[in-house]
């Protein structure tokens, strides 16, 4: 019996297997019952709390995980080149470079 359960648990999250279909059917039934019994908002609260619990229990370095997630969602913008910031600076740099070339 224990070997059958181990085989079921091993294939439970492999897409395309019968075990996976059974697992997700049961999860959908539980979710549907929660919606019917508790209501929409209460069910969302339960799901949010379950996700917070999974995060607390499953992520070892929470600060690093949050930092990486925020950086993936909002990547750092590259600073525009000096020419795009201020044309006067660009002209001054261009003139200084030309002056240096003439002096050589």
Tab-separated table of C-alpha atoms in Angstrom:
chain	number	residue	atom	x	y	z
A	1	UNK	CA	0.000	0.000	0.000
A	2	UNK	CA	2.829	2.363	0.870
A	3	UNK	CA	4.491	1.771	-2.524
A	4	UNK	CA	1.239	2.651	-4.318
A	5	UNK	CA	0.966	5.893	-2.379
A	6	UNK	CA	4.605	6.767	-3.153
A	7	UNK	CA	3.990	6.162	-6.868
A	8	UNK	CA	0.814	8.295	-6.739
A	9	UNK	CA	2.589	11.121	-4.907
A	10	UNK	CA	5.514	10.982	-7.366
A	11	UNK	CA	3.199	11.412	-10.393
A	12	UNK	CA	0.769	13.805	-8.734
A	13	UNK	CA	2.287	16.946	-10.256
A	14	UNK	CA	3.455	15.482	-13.579
A	15	UNK	CA	1.224	17.001	-16.236
A	16	UNK	CA	-0.537	14.418	-18.383
A	17	UNK	CA	-0.708	11.622	-15.806
A	18	UNK	CA	-3.903	10.211	-14.338
A	19	UNK	CA	-2.640	11.015	-10.851
A	20	UNK	CA	-2.245	14.676	-11.799
A	21	UNK	CA	-5.787	14.770	-13.178
A	22	UNK	CA	-7.169	13.272	-9.973
A	23	UNK	CA	-5.178	15.677	-7.777
A	24	UNK	CA	-6.320	18.796	-9.636
A	25	UNK	CA	-9.909	17.562	-9.836
A	26	UNK	CA	-9.941	17.181	-6.043
A	27	UNK	CA	-8.351	20.624	-5.619
A	28	UNK	CA	-10.968	22.178	-7.918
A	29	UNK	CA	-13.744	20.466	-5.957
A	30	UNK	CA	-12.357	21.799	-2.666
A	31	UNK	CA	-12.115	25.298	-4.159
A	32	UNK	CA	-15.687	25.085	-5.473
A	33	UNK	CA	-16.969	23.947	-2.069
A	34	UNK	CA	-15.133	26.823	-0.408
A	35	UNK	CA	-16.791	29.279	-2.798
A	36	UNK	CA	-20.222	27.785	-2.080
A	37	UNK	CA	-19.852	27.495	1.680
A	38	UNK	CA	-17.682	30.465	2.657
A	39	UNK	CA	-18.323	32.869	-0.214
A	40	UNK	CA	-16.053	34.604	-2.693
A	41	UNK	CA	-14.175	37.063	-0.440
A	42	UNK	CA	-13.711	34.653	2.430
A	43	UNK	CA	-12.327	32.079	0.003
A	44	UNK	CA	-9.892	34.639	-1.397
A	45	UNK	CA	-8.810	35.486	2.150
A	46	UNK	CA	-8.226	31.798	2.914
A	47	UNK	CA	-6.202	31.377	-0.293
A	48	UNK	CA	-4.139	34.496	0.465
A	49	UNK	CA	-3.367	33.268	3.973
A	50	UNK	CA	-2.394	29.842	2.631
A	51	UNK	CA	-0.010	31.517	0.160
A	52	UNK	CA	1.518	33.650	2.937
A	53	UNK	CA	1.998	30.517	5.042
A	54	UNK	CA	3.609	28.698	2.123
A	55	UNK	CA	5.904	31.676	1.562
A	56	UNK	CA	6.933	31.838	5.228
A	57	UNK	CA	7.540	28.111	5.421
A	58	UNK	CA	9.035	27.559	1.992
A	59	UNK	CA	11.390	30.454	1.297
A	60	UNK	CA	14.672	30.359	3.159
A	61	UNK	CA	16.034	33.857	2.413
A	62	UNK	CA	12.881	35.979	2.290
A	63	UNK	CA	14.628	39.338	1.971
A	64	UNK	CA	16.665	38.170	-1.044
A	65	UNK	CA	13.586	36.563	-2.645
A	66	UNK	CA	11.584	39.796	-2.301
A	67	UNK	CA	14.501	41.851	-3.663
A	68	UNK	CA	14.856	39.544	-6.687
A	69	UNK	CA	11.115	39.553	-7.333
A	70	UNK	CA	10.873	43.344	-7.185
A	71	UNK	CA	13.903	43.674	-9.470
A	72	UNK	CA	12.323	41.264	-11.974
A	73	UNK	CA	8.992	43.099	-11.902
A	74	UNK	CA	10.512	46.589	-12.011
A	75	UNK	CA	13.931	46.433	-13.687
A	76	UNK	CA	16.275	49.379	-13.204
A	77	UNK	CA	16.054	51.937	-15.971
A	78	UNK	CA	19.283	52.769	-17.717
A	79	UNK	CA	20.281	56.405	-17.438
A	80	UNK	CA	20.015	58.161	-20.785
A	81	UNK	CA	23.206	59.264	-22.454
A	82	UNK	CA	24.405	62.780	-21.620
A	83	UNK	CA	23.311	63.948	-25.080
A	84	UNK	CA	19.706	63.141	-24.268
A	85	UNK	CA	19.872	64.927	-20.911
A	86	UNK	CA	21.259	68.289	-21.921
A	87	UNK	CA	22.217	69.489	-25.388
A	88	UNK	CA	24.446	72.240	-24.006
A	89	UNK	CA	26.614	69.685	-22.255
A	90	UNK	CA	26.739	67.607	-25.426
A	91	UNK	CA	27.855	70.618	-27.471
A	92	UNK	CA	30.516	71.564	-24.908
A	93	UNK	CA	31.891	68.019	-24.843
A	94	UNK	CA	31.862	67.851	-28.637
A	95	UNK	CA	33.694	71.180	-28.906
A	96	UNK	CA	36.268	70.107	-26.303
A	97	UNK	CA	36.914	66.885	-28.209
A	98	UNK	CA	37.345	68.790	-31.471
A	99	UNK	CA	39.680	71.247	-29.765
A	100	UNK	CA	41.807	68.370	-28.449
A	101	UNK	CA	42.003	66.876	-31.959
A	102	UNK	CA	43.124	70.215	-33.409
A	103	UNK	CA	45.829	70.606	-30.768
A	104	UNK	CA	47.308	67.216	-31.561
